[in-house]
Amino acid sequence: MRAVVLRGGELTVRDTPDPIPGQGDLLLKTLSTAICASDVHFMDHPELAIDDPTGRSLYDPGRDIVMGHEFVGEVIGHGPGCSDAFPIGARVTSMPIRLVDGGAGGLRIIGQHPEAQGSFGELLVVPEATAKVVEGSVSSDAIAVVDAFAVGEFYVRASRLEPGEVAIVIGAGAIGLSAVAALSVIQASAEVMGSDDARSAGGHQA
């Protein structure tokens, strides 16, 4: 498959071996993917994955890694032991993990391990156990950013802000903007600051 491949600290667009679905796995054709800040952190701070004691992530400069963990794909194949819950052609998203031996051997974070290639490639594999069919007419691009927007919505909900109250949001990336959107739903205001603004107590009310 063609993919954006991380190897030796560099990103290149080239061919890399197709992922193979194992027991209970779905093979997806990537329809849309988002770029997360954690993809950048994984590339810029490989020491965190080199020394991951859980084995869930692994940065190996001598092996191909395809990042990307916020995605929606189309089912194009099944590993052995799959049910009929995910027919060929279904749109699917999933938690970004691959199970090892059905989970008995742990898991791998999709997009952060050479054995769990991510959605910056044409194909990826997800466990049927963590997959969810996406129904309706919502665009694949919108589905791919649900993860980021869910983070902002969660923290706004956890803050228990009331209508008319003002929240300070530091940063206007995907997470910050998702928080602003969630604040607008509950009719609260947002004071949006960049990191430099936060140091100088500046900002912009939204």
mmCIF file of C-alpha atoms in Angstrom:
data_model
loop_
_atom_site.group_PDB
_atom_site.id
_atom_site.type_symbol
_atom_site.label_atom_id
_atom_site.label_comp_id
_atom_site.label_asym_id
_atom_site.label_seq_id
_atom_site.Cartn_x
_atom_site.Cartn_y
_atom_site.Cartn_z
ATOM 1 C CA MET A 1 0.000 0.000 0.000
ATOM 2 C CA ARG A 2 0.987 3.646 -0.323
ATOM 3 C CA ALA A 3 1.450 5.429 2.975
ATOM 4 C CA VAL A 4 3.156 8.260 4.795
ATOM 5 C CA VAL A 5 5.923 6.219 6.418
ATOM 6 C CA LEU A 6 7.964 7.232 9.455
ATOM 7 C CA ARG A 7 11.409 5.614 9.427
ATOM 8 C CA GLY A 8 14.717 6.812 10.749
ATOM 9 C CA GLY A 9 13.134 10.053 11.952
ATOM 10 C CA GLU A 10 11.894 11.037 8.484
ATOM 11 C CA LEU A 11 8.487 10.963 6.790
ATOM 12 C CA THR A 12 8.256 9.755 3.212
ATOM 13 C CA VAL A 13 5.358 8.814 0.937
ATOM 14 C CA ARG A 14 6.083 5.380 -0.493
ATOM 15 C CA ASP A 15 5.005 1.748 -0.595
ATOM 16 C CA THR A 16 5.002 -0.338 2.568
ATOM 17 C CA PRO A 17 3.639 -3.866 3.167
ATOM 18 C CA ASP A 18 -0.126 -4.219 3.439
ATOM 19 C CA PRO A 19 -1.424 -4.904 6.974
ATOM 20 C CA ILE A 20 -2.868 -8.402 7.383
ATOM 21 C CA PRO A 21 -6.033 -8.946 9.441
ATOM 22 C CA GLY A 22 -5.687 -11.561 12.145
ATOM 23 C CA GLN A 23 -8.272 -13.425 14.171
ATOM 24 C CA GLY A 24 -11.351 -11.233 14.615
ATOM 25 C CA ASP A 25 -9.856 -8.308 12.681
ATOM 26 C CA LEU A 26 -11.339 -6.073 9.985
ATOM 27 C CA LEU A 27 -9.336 -4.810 7.019
ATOM 28 C CA LEU A 28 -10.277 -1.206 6.191
ATOM 29 C CA LYS A 29 -9.612 1.086 3.283
ATOM 30 C CA THR A 30 -8.925 4.510 4.772
ATOM 31 C CA LEU A 31 -11.591 7.030 3.780
ATOM 32 C CA SER A 32 -10.467 9.944 5.929
ATOM 33 C CA THR A 33 -7.939 10.577 8.667
ATOM 34 C CA ALA A 34 -7.107 13.434 10.996
ATOM 35 C CA ILE A 35 -3.657 14.567 12.110
ATOM 36 C CA CYS A 36 -3.374 14.684 15.897
ATOM 37 C CA ALA A 37 -0.796 16.559 17.947
ATOM 38 C CA SER A 38 0.153 13.228 19.491
ATOM 39 C CA ASP A 39 1.334 12.099 16.034
ATOM 40 C CA VAL A 40 3.752 15.024 16.071
ATOM 41 C CA HIS A 41 4.804 14.269 19.660
ATOM 42 C CA PHE A 42 5.430 10.620 18.779
ATOM 43 C CA MET A 43 7.713 11.647 15.925
ATOM 44 C CA ASP A 44 9.500 14.415 17.827
ATOM 45 C CA HIS A 45 9.956 12.533 21.116
ATOM 46 C CA PRO A 46 10.788 8.941 20.141
ATOM 47 C CA GLU A 47 12.417 8.241 23.480
ATOM 48 C CA LEU A 48 8.969 7.993 25.071
ATOM 49 C CA ALA A 49 8.037 5.075 22.819
ATOM 50 C CA ILE A 50 11.468 3.446 22.806
ATOM 51 C CA ASP A 51 11.223 3.023 26.575
ATOM 52 C CA ASP A 52 7.462 2.303 26.853
ATOM 53 C CA PRO A 53 7.329 -0.446 29.521
ATOM 54 C CA THR A 54 3.806 -1.479 28.474
ATOM 55 C CA GLY A 55 4.858 -2.384 24.934
ATOM 56 C CA ARG A 56 1.804 -0.590 23.593
ATOM 57 C CA SER A 57 3.864 1.868 21.581
ATOM 58 C CA LEU A 58 7.238 1.301 19.979
ATOM 59 C CA TYR A 59 9.496 3.651 18.055
ATOM 60 C CA ASP A 60 11.977 1.610 16.076
ATOM 61 C CA PRO A 61 13.962 3.777 13.631
ATOM 62 C CA GLY A 62 14.790 0.678 11.577
ATOM 63 C CA ARG A 63 11.165 -0.324 10.932
ATOM 64 C CA ASP A 64 8.315 1.297 9.020
ATOM 65 C CA ILE A 65 5.716 3.034 11.169
ATOM 66 C CA VAL A 66 2.515 4.423 9.673
ATOM 67 C CA MET A 67 0.996 6.944 12.057
ATOM 68 C CA GLY A 68 -2.638 8.084 12.234
ATOM 69 C CA HIS A 69 -5.223 7.038 14.819
ATOM 70 C CA GLU A 70 -8.272 9.225 14.133
ATOM 71 C CA PHE A 71 -10.005 7.753 11.118
ATOM 72 C CA VAL A 72 -12.949 6.270 9.315
ATOM 73 C CA GLY A 73 -12.597 3.444 6.830
ATOM 74 C CA GLU A 74 -14.524 1.097 4.578
ATOM 75 C CA VAL A 75 -14.549 -2.630 5.327
ATOM 76 C CA ILE A 76 -12.869 -4.483 2.454
ATOM 77 C CA GLY A 77 -11.884 -7.716 4.186
ATOM 78 C CA HIS A 78 -12.184 -9.887 7.281
ATOM 79 C CA GLY A 79 -9.810 -11.990 9.307
ATOM 80 C CA PRO A 80 -10.860 -15.458 10.495
ATOM 81 C CA GLY A 81 -13.554 -15.656 13.129
ATOM 82 C CA CYS A 82 -15.349 -12.387 12.322
ATOM 83 C CA SER A 83 -19.095 -12.060 12.708
ATOM 84 C CA ASP A 84 -21.481 -10.629 10.113
ATOM 85 C CA ALA A 85 -21.818 -7.333 12.005
ATOM 86 C CA PHE A 86 -19.425 -5.502 9.662
ATOM 87 C CA PRO A 87 -20.279 -6.328 6.032
ATOM 88 C CA ILE A 88 -18.068 -5.458 3.095
ATOM 89 C CA GLY A 89 -18.615 -1.797 2.217
ATOM 90 C CA ALA A 90 -19.631 -0.676 5.724
ATOM 91 C CA ARG A 91 -18.139 2.555 7.039
ATOM 92 C CA VAL A 92 -16.349 1.889 10.300
ATOM 93 C CA THR A 93 -14.391 3.714 12.954
ATOM 94 C CA SER A 94 -12.692 2.239 15.989
ATOM 95 C CA MET A 95 -10.703 2.767 19.135
ATOM 96 C CA PRO A 96 -7.100 3.030 17.890
ATOM 97 C CA ILE A 97 -5.798 -0.264 19.222
ATOM 98 C CA ARG A 98 -4.868 -3.707 17.909
ATOM 99 C CA LEU A 99 -5.283 -6.669 20.219
ATOM 100 C CA VAL A 100 -2.501 -9.221 20.566
ATOM 101 C CA ASP A 101 -3.844 -12.788 20.771
ATOM 102 C CA GLY A 102 -7.341 -11.453 21.275
ATOM 103 C CA GLY A 103 -6.137 -9.194 24.066
ATOM 104 C CA ALA A 104 -4.438 -11.922 26.094
ATOM 105 C CA GLY A 105 -1.061 -10.679 24.895
ATOM 106 C CA GLY A 106 -1.826 -7.016 25.434
ATOM 107 C CA LEU A 107 -2.444 -4.394 22.794
ATOM 108 C CA ARG A 108 -0.700 -2.088 20.363
ATOM 109 C CA ILE A 109 -1.626 1.545 19.791
ATOM 110 C CA ILE A 110 -2.566 2.031 16.156
ATOM 111 C CA GLY A 111 -0.220 4.510 14.531
ATOM 112 C CA GLN A 112 2.418 4.214 17.246
ATOM 113 C CA HIS A 113 3.785 0.728 16.696
ATOM 114 C CA PRO A 114 5.279 -1.067 13.656
ATOM 115 C CA GLU A 115 2.820 -3.918 14.271
ATOM 116 C CA ALA A 116 -0.208 -1.598 14.298
ATOM 117 C CA GLN A 117 -0.009 0.530 11.173
ATOM 118 C CA GLY A 118 -2.248 3.586 11.194
ATOM 119 C CA SER A 119 -4.512 5.601 8.958
ATOM 120 C CA PHE A 120 -1.826 7.606 7.148
ATOM 121 C CA GLY A 121 -1.835 4.629 4.795
ATOM 122 C CA GLU A 122 -4.323 3.318 2.274
ATOM 123 C CA LEU A 123 -5.187 0.321 4.475
ATOM 124 C CA LEU A 124 -5.381 -0.435 8.183
ATOM 125 C CA VAL A 125 -6.553 -3.222 10.456
ATOM 126 C CA VAL A 126 -8.810 -2.834 13.500
ATOM 127 C CA PRO A 127 -10.314 -5.409 15.872
ATOM 128 C CA GLU A 128 -13.973 -6.176 15.308
ATOM 129 C CA ALA A 129 -14.359 -5.960 19.103
ATOM 130 C CA THR A 130 -13.545 -2.218 19.156
ATOM 131 C CA ALA A 131 -15.096 -1.205 15.821
ATOM 132 C CA LYS A 132 -18.326 0.709 15.298
ATOM 133 C CA VAL A 133 -20.380 1.007 12.135
ATOM 134 C CA VAL A 134 -20.929 4.618 11.064
ATOM 135 C CA GLU A 135 -24.430 5.114 9.718
ATOM 136 C CA GLY A 136 -26.159 8.104 8.153
ATOM 137 C CA SER A 137 -24.940 10.895 5.915
ATOM 138 C CA VAL A 138 -22.300 12.488 8.143
ATOM 139 C CA SER A 139 -19.181 13.048 6.049
ATOM 140 C CA SER A 140 -16.137 10.868 6.590
ATOM 141 C CA ASP A 141 -14.037 13.996 7.195
ATOM 142 C CA ALA A 142 -16.357 15.012 10.046
ATOM 143 C CA ILE A 143 -16.202 11.547 11.582
ATOM 144 C CA ALA A 144 -12.411 11.614 11.538
ATOM 145 C CA VAL A 145 -12.326 14.628 13.885
ATOM 146 C CA VAL A 146 -14.946 13.304 16.332
ATOM 147 C CA ASP A 147 -12.179 12.127 18.675
ATOM 148 C CA ALA A 148 -10.718 15.624 18.969
ATOM 149 C CA PHE A 149 -14.096 17.243 19.445
ATOM 150 C CA ALA A 150 -15.058 14.674 22.061
ATOM 151 C CA VAL A 151 -12.101 15.772 24.198
ATOM 152 C CA GLY A 152 -13.256 19.390 24.326
ATOM 153 C CA GLU A 153 -16.860 18.361 24.957
ATOM 154 C CA PHE A 154 -15.816 16.074 27.814
ATOM 155 C CA TYR A 155 -13.859 18.745 29.650
ATOM 156 C CA VAL A 156 -16.599 21.312 29.234
ATOM 157 C CA ARG A 157 -19.110 18.813 30.619
ATOM 158 C CA ALA A 158 -16.748 17.930 33.486
ATOM 159 C CA SER A 159 -16.287 21.623 34.339
ATOM 160 C CA ARG A 160 -20.004 21.974 35.177
ATOM 161 C CA LEU A 161 -20.062 25.522 33.867
ATOM 162 C CA GLU A 162 -23.405 27.300 33.832
ATOM 163 C CA PRO A 163 -24.875 29.474 31.046
ATOM 164 C CA GLY A 164 -23.353 32.941 31.125
ATOM 165 C CA GLU A 165 -20.138 31.880 32.840
ATOM 166 C CA VAL A 166 -16.754 32.445 31.175
ATOM 167 C CA ALA A 167 -14.110 29.801 30.597
ATOM 168 C CA ILE A 168 -10.458 30.399 29.714
ATOM 169 C CA VAL A 169 -9.349 28.225 26.795
ATOM 170 C CA ILE A 170 -5.584 28.146 26.202
ATOM 171 C CA GLY A 171 -4.783 27.268 22.613
ATOM 172 C CA ALA A 172 -6.898 27.400 19.464
ATOM 173 C CA GLY A 173 -6.017 24.035 17.978
ATOM 174 C CA ALA A 174 -8.496 21.227 17.418
ATOM 175 C CA ILE A 175 -9.006 20.580 21.142
ATOM 176 C CA GLY A 176 -9.309 24.266 22.049
ATOM 177 C CA LEU A 177 -11.790 24.932 19.256
ATOM 178 C CA SER A 178 -13.806 21.871 20.234
ATOM 179 C CA ALA A 179 -14.033 23.278 23.756
ATOM 180 C CA VAL A 180 -15.229 26.619 22.363
ATOM 181 C CA ALA A 181 -17.903 24.822 20.333
ATOM 182 C CA ALA A 182 -19.037 22.856 23.396
ATOM 183 C CA LEU A 183 -19.141 26.034 25.479
ATOM 184 C CA SER A 184 -21.382 27.691 22.908
ATOM 185 C CA VAL A 185 -23.832 24.790 23.166
ATOM 186 C CA ILE A 186 -24.305 25.416 26.902
ATOM 187 C CA GLN A 187 -24.368 29.208 26.308
ATOM 188 C CA ALA A 188 -21.142 29.865 28.170
ATOM 189 C CA SER A 189 -18.452 32.239 26.890
ATOM 190 C CA ALA A 190 -14.835 31.498 26.075
ATOM 191 C CA GLU A 191 -11.736 33.626 26.558
ATOM 192 C CA VAL A 192 -9.361 32.110 23.999
ATOM 193 C CA MET A 193 -5.636 32.554 24.566
ATOM 194 C CA GLY A 194 -2.518 31.378 22.802
ATOM 195 C CA SER A 195 0.345 30.172 24.964
ATOM 196 C CA ASP A 196 2.079 33.540 24.697
ATOM 197 C CA ASP A 197 -1.181 35.313 25.497
ATOM 198 C CA ALA A 198 -1.641 33.159 28.578
ATOM 199 C CA ARG A 199 1.758 34.271 29.870
ATOM 200 C CA SER A 200 0.881 37.923 29.376
ATOM 201 C CA ALA A 201 -2.784 37.552 30.427
ATOM 202 C CA GLY A 202 -4.025 38.636 26.991
ATOM 203 C CA GLY A 203 -6.836 36.967 25.067
ATOM 204 C CA HIS A 204 -9.848 37.212 22.827
ATOM 205 C CA GLN A 205 -13.436 36.647 23.843
ATOM 206 C CA ALA A 206 -15.498 34.351 21.633
#
